[in-house]
Amino acid sequence: MSWKPELDELARREAFARAMGGADKVKRQHDQGRLTVRERIDKLIDQKSFHEVGAISGIAEYETNGELKSLTPANCVFGRGKVDGRPVVVVGDDFTVRGGSADASISAKPLMAEQMAHDFRLPIIRVIEGSGGGGSVKTIETKGAANLPGGVGGTEWYWYTTANMARVPAVGLGLGSVAGLGAARLAASHYSVMTKSSAMFVAGPPVVARLGQTLEKQELGGWQIQTKAGAVDHAVDTEEEAFACARRFLSYLPSSVYDLPPTIACDDDPEREDESLLSIVPRNRRQIYKMRPIIESVVDRGSFFEMSQNFGRSIIAGLARLQGRAVLVLASDPYIYGGSWTADACQKVVRYVDLAETFHLPVVYLMDCPGFMIGLDAEKSATIRHGVRAMAAVNQTTVPWCTIIVRNSFGVAGVVHQPAGRFSMRYAWPSGYWGSLPLEGGIEAAYRADIDAAEDPKAKLLEIEDRLNKLRSPFRSAEKFWVEEIVDPRRTRSLLCEFARLAEPLRTPGPAAIAMRP
């Protein structure tokens, strides 16, 4: 006697699970240009690597004789898979079953996904659509009572979700309308991507209409809104692009804080020199230049992976490789406020410095910062408070740090180009220009009496400016050992690759002293 009947029954139940919300709901998902959760998982992870957990959980309907009539699966699909051969946890919302809301979910499933990632030290990828397992108004009726957020037994999932931020890489993919708890799950990640047809919000248009704001989904929480606000890191045209972004992001990171970022083979010469760097920074300080070509020139070819491009835009942030070794890159963007740090840019620095510290990534900073943003809008956004927080985040890091001063370094923001109180590497290009304040505007304030007393105030101003500019030469600072080295810009890649080699044995696996914050 064998157990074949039971295996047949198991196969029948698994077939119900694969059918999800039914053929009509699957067709509707496809007609709206979206994949189903199972199609998403198949395209996201390595082929045939998915090991599902709890596939046949759901709500069953039985005949009068006790035989199974139908099974509506829980709208959470999760399990283990592999990305580039490395194990990960993947958890996805099935929008074909009650739009992914709580009244069709089994809360233990997304919780177990977070537990598995936490306890087995595995990256977690959340594929989110709908409310992400959150409640709907209908839940009150189906449960027979109103849910108390954070009530008895209701906080464990939240603990694991935030704890994982300090333990394993967490990636969120917003693929459709994402609201409430779904939005929180998307935000509680180290890297988040949404498709441009998707939307994310705390509450959707019907709820917001009660405030007198009549908005469509895209107007309320479309990709342009959320990437500019920094709530989502990146937006792409297709779901397949979102999967590729998730895979690439994970390729730079260790599986957990107890590992080190992987080093890969590199055929890009570490001594490669780029002649264009010799003239890429204009002599006229009023002229701007593009920073991204500099980044692409000094890191391994094709390795720069930019994140949060639409948020805090005066700072460029991304992951890259130097001779195959993963690093975090921060760089100023002179095209945006001349590279000044806005309140948003300061928040961006905190976010990515925390990421580097959490996952043991050395930091490279290509600097051209004339200071914190000034003016009424800057004061209204509390730029200085956010700036001091960025300074604290940088100073709290323990990972190796190397700064290339490309041009400007002024004021308090200029101070924050490397951690205080410990050794970091620093090189200045000949284009380096620094001080407590820029001469422009500062001369008029400091030399007001001399200028007013002169027969030709404009000529006097130019005379003082010329005199001070000669004293401002980076060579004068080097004479006093206020800056360690002035280098040929063409040597930058060689110096950064040496930094990455020297930094490699200094990285220590384990939890960071300052945990990553959402």
PDB file of N, CA, C and O in Angstrom, residues 373-413:
ATOM      1  N   MET A 373      23.146  74.648   0.928  1.00  0.00           N
ATOM      2  CA  MET A 373      22.304  75.551   0.165  1.00  0.00           C
ATOM      3  C   MET A 373      21.877  76.715   1.061  1.00  0.00           C
ATOM      4  O   MET A 373      21.609  76.528   2.259  1.00  0.00           O
ATOM      5  N   ILE A 374      21.851  77.914   0.488  1.00  0.00           N
ATOM      6  CA  ILE A 374      21.473  79.092   1.262  1.00  0.00           C
ATOM      7  C   ILE A 374      20.200  79.704   0.686  1.00  0.00           C
ATOM      8  O   ILE A 374      19.755  79.343  -0.398  1.00  0.00           O
ATOM      9  N   GLY A 375      19.628  80.632   1.425  1.00  0.00           N
ATOM     10  CA  GLY A 375      18.416  81.307   0.983  1.00  0.00           C
ATOM     11  C   GLY A 375      17.195  80.917   1.798  1.00  0.00           C
ATOM     12  O   GLY A 375      17.262  80.024   2.666  1.00  0.00           O
ATOM     13  N   LEU A 376      16.086  81.584   1.530  1.00  0.00           N
ATOM     14  CA  LEU A 376      14.875  81.396   2.330  1.00  0.00           C
ATOM     15  C   LEU A 376      14.359  79.969   2.271  1.00  0.00           C
ATOM     16  O   LEU A 376      13.998  79.385   3.304  1.00  0.00           O
ATOM     17  N   ASP A 377      14.309  79.385   1.072  1.00  0.00           N
ATOM     18  CA  ASP A 377      13.807  78.014   0.964  1.00  0.00           C
ATOM     19  C   ASP A 377      14.679  77.046   1.746  1.00  0.00           C
ATOM     20  O   ASP A 377      14.179  76.092   2.363  1.00  0.00           O
ATOM     21  N   ALA A 378      15.996  77.275   1.719  1.00  0.00           N
ATOM     22  CA  ALA A 378      16.907  76.410   2.471  1.00  0.00           C
ATOM     23  C   ALA A 378      16.660  76.523   3.967  1.00  0.00           C
ATOM     24  O   ALA A 378      16.695  75.522   4.698  1.00  0.00           O
ATOM     25  N   GLU A 379      16.390  77.737   4.439  1.00  0.00           N
ATOM     26  CA  GLU A 379      16.115  77.917   5.870  1.00  0.00           C
ATOM     27  C   GLU A 379      14.781  77.283   6.250  1.00  0.00           C
ATOM     28  O   GLU A 379      14.646  76.663   7.314  1.00  0.00           O
ATOM     29  N   LYS A 380      13.796  77.407   5.362  1.00  0.00           N
ATOM     30  CA  LYS A 380      12.483  76.823   5.661  1.00  0.00           C
ATOM     31  C   LYS A 380      12.526  75.296   5.713  1.00  0.00           C
ATOM     32  O   LYS A 380      11.698  74.674   6.382  1.00  0.00           O
ATOM     33  N   SER A 381      13.464  74.699   5.008  1.00  0.00           N
ATOM     34  CA  SER A 381      13.556  73.233   5.002  1.00  0.00           C
ATOM     35  C   SER A 381      14.550  72.707   6.033  1.00  0.00           C
ATOM     36  O   SER A 381      14.880  71.522   6.024  1.00  0.00           O
ATOM     37  N   ALA A 382      15.010  73.590   6.934  1.00  0.00           N
ATOM     38  CA  ALA A 382      15.915  73.186   8.025  1.00  0.00           C
ATOM     39  C   ALA A 382      17.173  72.503   7.495  1.00  0.00           C
ATOM     40  O   ALA A 382      17.616  71.483   8.018  1.00  0.00           O
ATOM     41  N   THR A 383      17.757  73.077   6.459  1.00  0.00           N
ATOM     42  CA  THR A 383      18.931  72.472   5.830  1.00  0.00           C
ATOM     43  C   THR A 383      20.046  72.236   6.829  1.00  0.00           C
ATOM     44  O   THR A 383      20.692  71.180   6.813  1.00  0.00           O
ATOM     45  N   ILE A 384      20.280  73.178   7.713  1.00  0.00           N
ATOM     46  CA  ILE A 384      21.406  73.033   8.643  1.00  0.00           C
ATOM     47  C   ILE A 384      21.183  71.873   9.607  1.00  0.00           C
ATOM     48  O   ILE A 384      22.121  71.145   9.947  1.00  0.00           O
ATOM     49  N   ARG A 385      19.948  71.648  10.022  1.00  0.00           N
ATOM     50  CA  ARG A 385      19.684  70.503  10.916  1.00  0.00           C
ATOM     51  C   ARG A 385      19.942  69.186  10.178  1.00  0.00           C
ATOM     52  O   ARG A 385      20.569  68.274  10.717  1.00  0.00           O
ATOM     53  N   HIS A 386      19.449  69.089   8.950  1.00  0.00           N
ATOM     54  CA  HIS A 386      19.707  67.880   8.164  1.00  0.00           C
ATOM     55  C   HIS A 386      21.200  67.747   7.869  1.00  0.00           C
ATOM     56  O   HIS A 386      21.735  66.635   7.817  1.00  0.00           O
ATOM     57  N   GLY A 387      21.879  68.891   7.687  1.00  0.00           N
ATOM     58  CA  GLY A 387      23.315  68.856   7.433  1.00  0.00           C
ATOM     59  C   GLY A 387      24.105  68.325   8.608  1.00  0.00           C
ATOM     60  O   GLY A 387      25.039  67.528   8.440  1.00  0.00           O
ATOM     61  N   VAL A 388      23.724  68.744   9.797  1.00  0.00           N
ATOM     62  CA  VAL A 388      24.413  68.247  10.995  1.00  0.00           C
ATOM     63  C   VAL A 388      24.145  66.756  11.185  1.00  0.00           C
ATOM     64  O   VAL A 388      25.019  66.000  11.621  1.00  0.00           O
ATOM     65  N   ARG A 389      22.939  66.320  10.829  1.00  0.00           N
ATOM     66  CA  ARG A 389      22.641  64.886  10.901  1.00  0.00           C
ATOM     67  C   ARG A 389      23.506  64.112   9.912  1.00  0.00           C
ATOM     68  O   ARG A 389      23.984  63.011  10.212  1.00  0.00           O
ATOM     69  N   ALA A 390      23.713  64.682   8.721  1.00  0.00           N
ATOM     70  CA  ALA A 390      24.600  64.040   7.746  1.00  0.00           C
ATOM     71  C   ALA A 390      26.026  63.984   8.283  1.00  0.00           C
ATOM     72  O   ALA A 390      26.734  62.984   8.114  1.00  0.00           O
ATOM     73  N   MET A 391      26.461  65.050   8.926  1.00  0.00           N
ATOM     74  CA  MET A 391      27.794  65.062   9.527  1.00  0.00           C
ATOM     75  C   MET A 391      27.923  63.952  10.573  1.00  0.00           C
ATOM     76  O   MET A 391      28.939  63.233  10.612  1.00  0.00           O
ATOM     77  N   ALA A 392      26.894  63.796  11.405  1.00  0.00           N
ATOM     78  CA  ALA A 392      26.928  62.747  12.426  1.00  0.00           C
ATOM     79  C   ALA A 392      26.997  61.366  11.773  1.00  0.00           C
ATOM     80  O   ALA A 392      27.761  60.496  12.217  1.00  0.00           O
ATOM     81  N   ALA A 393      26.221  61.162  10.709  1.00  0.00           N
ATOM     82  CA  ALA A 393      26.227  59.862  10.032  1.00  0.00           C
ATOM     83  C   ALA A 393      27.608  59.552   9.467  1.00  0.00           C
ATOM     84  O   ALA A 393      28.101  58.425   9.584  1.00  0.00           O
ATOM     85  N   VAL A 394      28.240  60.534   8.837  1.00  0.00           N
ATOM     86  CA  VAL A 394      29.579  60.333   8.285  1.00  0.00           C
ATOM     87  C   VAL A 394      30.586  60.051   9.401  1.00  0.00           C
ATOM     88  O   VAL A 394      31.406  59.126   9.313  1.00  0.00           O
ATOM     89  N   ASN A 395      30.499  60.823  10.480  1.00  0.00           N
ATOM     90  CA  ASN A 395      31.460  60.651  11.580  1.00  0.00           C
ATOM     91  C   ASN A 395      31.281  59.338  12.329  1.00  0.00           C
ATOM     92  O   ASN A 395      32.227  58.837  12.950  1.00  0.00           O
ATOM     93  N   GLN A 396      30.081  58.767  12.273  1.00  0.00           N
ATOM     94  CA  GLN A 396      29.825  57.501  12.961  1.00  0.00           C
ATOM     95  C   GLN A 396      30.258  56.284  12.154  1.00  0.00           C
ATOM     96  O   GLN A 396      30.250  55.170  12.667  1.00  0.00           O
ATOM     97  N   THR A 397      30.651  56.489  10.906  1.00  0.00           N
ATOM     98  CA  THR A 397      31.068  55.344  10.104  1.00  0.00           C
ATOM     99  C   THR A 397      32.413  54.809  10.580  1.00  0.00           C
ATOM    100  O   THR A 397      33.228  55.527  11.156  1.00  0.00           O
ATOM    101  N   THR A 398      32.622  53.528  10.296  1.00  0.00           N
ATOM    102  CA  THR A 398      33.916  52.895  10.586  1.00  0.00           C
ATOM    103  C   THR A 398      34.545  52.327   9.318  1.00  0.00           C
ATOM    104  O   THR A 398      35.683  51.871   9.354  1.00  0.00           O
ATOM    105  N   VAL A 399      33.806  52.344   8.200  1.00  0.00           N
ATOM    106  CA  VAL A 399      34.342  51.780   6.957  1.00  0.00           C
ATOM    107  C   VAL A 399      35.413  52.706   6.380  1.00  0.00           C
ATOM    108  O   VAL A 399      35.404  53.913   6.622  1.00  0.00           O
ATOM    109  N   PRO A 400      36.368  52.159   5.631  1.00  0.00           N
ATOM    110  CA  PRO A 400      37.404  52.988   5.006  1.00  0.00           C
ATOM    111  C   PRO A 400      36.785  54.023   4.059  1.00  0.00           C
ATOM    112  O   PRO A 400      35.763  53.776   3.425  1.00  0.00           O
ATOM    113  N   TRP A 401      37.474  55.159   3.960  1.00  0.00           N
ATOM    114  CA  TRP A 401      36.909  56.298   3.233  1.00  0.00           C
ATOM    115  C   TRP A 401      38.017  56.969   2.424  1.00  0.00           C
ATOM    116  O   TRP A 401      39.116  57.182   2.933  1.00  0.00           O
ATOM    117  N   CYS A 402      37.712  57.332   1.183  1.00  0.00           N
ATOM    118  CA  CYS A 402      38.664  58.058   0.341  1.00  0.00           C
ATOM    119  C   CYS A 402      37.940  59.187  -0.378  1.00  0.00           C
ATOM    120  O   CYS A 402      36.912  58.954  -1.021  1.00  0.00           O
ATOM    121  N   THR A 403      38.479  60.396  -0.257  1.00  0.00           N
ATOM    122  CA  THR A 403      37.880  61.574  -0.879  1.00  0.00           C
ATOM    123  C   THR A 403      38.795  62.131  -1.963  1.00  0.00           C
ATOM    124  O   THR A 403      40.001  62.270  -1.758  1.00  0.00           O
ATOM    125  N   ILE A 404      38.214  62.453  -3.100  1.00  0.00           N
ATOM    126  CA  ILE A 404      38.906  63.170  -4.172  1.00  0.00           C
ATOM    127  C   ILE A 404      38.270  64.559  -4.244  1.00  0.00           C
ATOM    128  O   ILE A 404      37.093  64.685  -4.568  1.00  0.00           O
ATOM    129  N   ILE A 405      39.043  65.589  -3.912  1.00  0.00           N
ATOM    130  CA  ILE A 405      38.521  66.953  -3.999  1.00  0.00           C
ATOM    131  C   ILE A 405      38.701  67.416  -5.441  1.00  0.00           C
ATOM    132  O   ILE A 405      39.813  67.721  -5.881  1.00  0.00           O
ATOM    133  N   VAL A 406      37.598  67.436  -6.171  1.00  0.00           N
ATOM    134  CA  VAL A 406      37.627  67.776  -7.589  1.00  0.00           C
ATOM    135  C   VAL A 406      37.666  69.287  -7.791  1.00  0.00           C
ATOM    136  O   VAL A 406      38.426  69.806  -8.593  1.00  0.00           O
ATOM    137  N   ARG A 407      36.848  70.002  -6.995  1.00  0.00           N
ATOM    138  CA  ARG A 407      36.896  71.459  -7.089  1.00  0.00           C
ATOM    139  C   ARG A 407      36.574  72.076  -5.734  1.00  0.00           C
ATOM    140  O   ARG A 407      37.447  72.219  -4.915  1.00  0.00           O
ATOM    141  N   ASN A 408      35.327  72.405  -5.456  1.00  0.00           N
ATOM    142  CA  ASN A 408      35.000  73.211  -4.278  1.00  0.00           C
ATOM    143  C   ASN A 408      34.923  72.410  -2.983  1.00  0.00           C
ATOM    144  O   ASN A 408      34.486  71.261  -2.960  1.00  0.00           O
ATOM    145  N   SER A 409      35.329  73.089  -1.896  1.00  0.00           N
ATOM    146  CA  SER A 409      35.105  72.579  -0.535  1.00  0.00           C
ATOM    147  C   SER A 409      34.991  73.792   0.378  1.00  0.00           C
ATOM    148  O   SER A 409      36.007  74.408   0.738  1.00  0.00           O
ATOM    149  N   PHE A 410      33.765  74.146   0.743  1.00  0.00           N
ATOM    150  CA  PHE A 410      33.545  75.358   1.524  1.00  0.00           C
ATOM    151  C   PHE A 410      32.597  75.107   2.692  1.00  0.00           C
ATOM    152  O   PHE A 410      31.680  74.288   2.615  1.00  0.00           O
ATOM    153  N   GLY A 411      32.822  75.835   3.758  1.00  0.00           N
ATOM    154  CA  GLY A 411      31.901  75.890   4.875  1.00  0.00           C
ATOM    155  C   GLY A 411      31.767  74.583   5.645  1.00  0.00           C
ATOM    156  O   GLY A 411      32.592  73.670   5.536  1.00  0.00           O
ATOM    157  N   VAL A 412      30.704  74.511   6.430  1.00  0.00           N
ATOM    158  CA  VAL A 412      30.459  73.339   7.271  1.00  0.00           C
ATOM    159  C   VAL A 412      30.243  72.098   6.411  1.00  0.00           C
ATOM    160  O   VAL A 412      30.738  71.008   6.720  1.00  0.00           O
ATOM    161  N   ALA A 413      29.510  72.247   5.302  1.00  0.00           N
ATOM    162  CA  ALA A 413      29.311  71.106   4.407  1.00  0.00           C
ATOM    163  C   ALA A 413      30.643  70.632   3.837  1.00  0.00           C
ATOM    164  O   ALA A 413      30.830  69.441   3.582  1.00  0.00           O
TER     165      ALA A 413
END
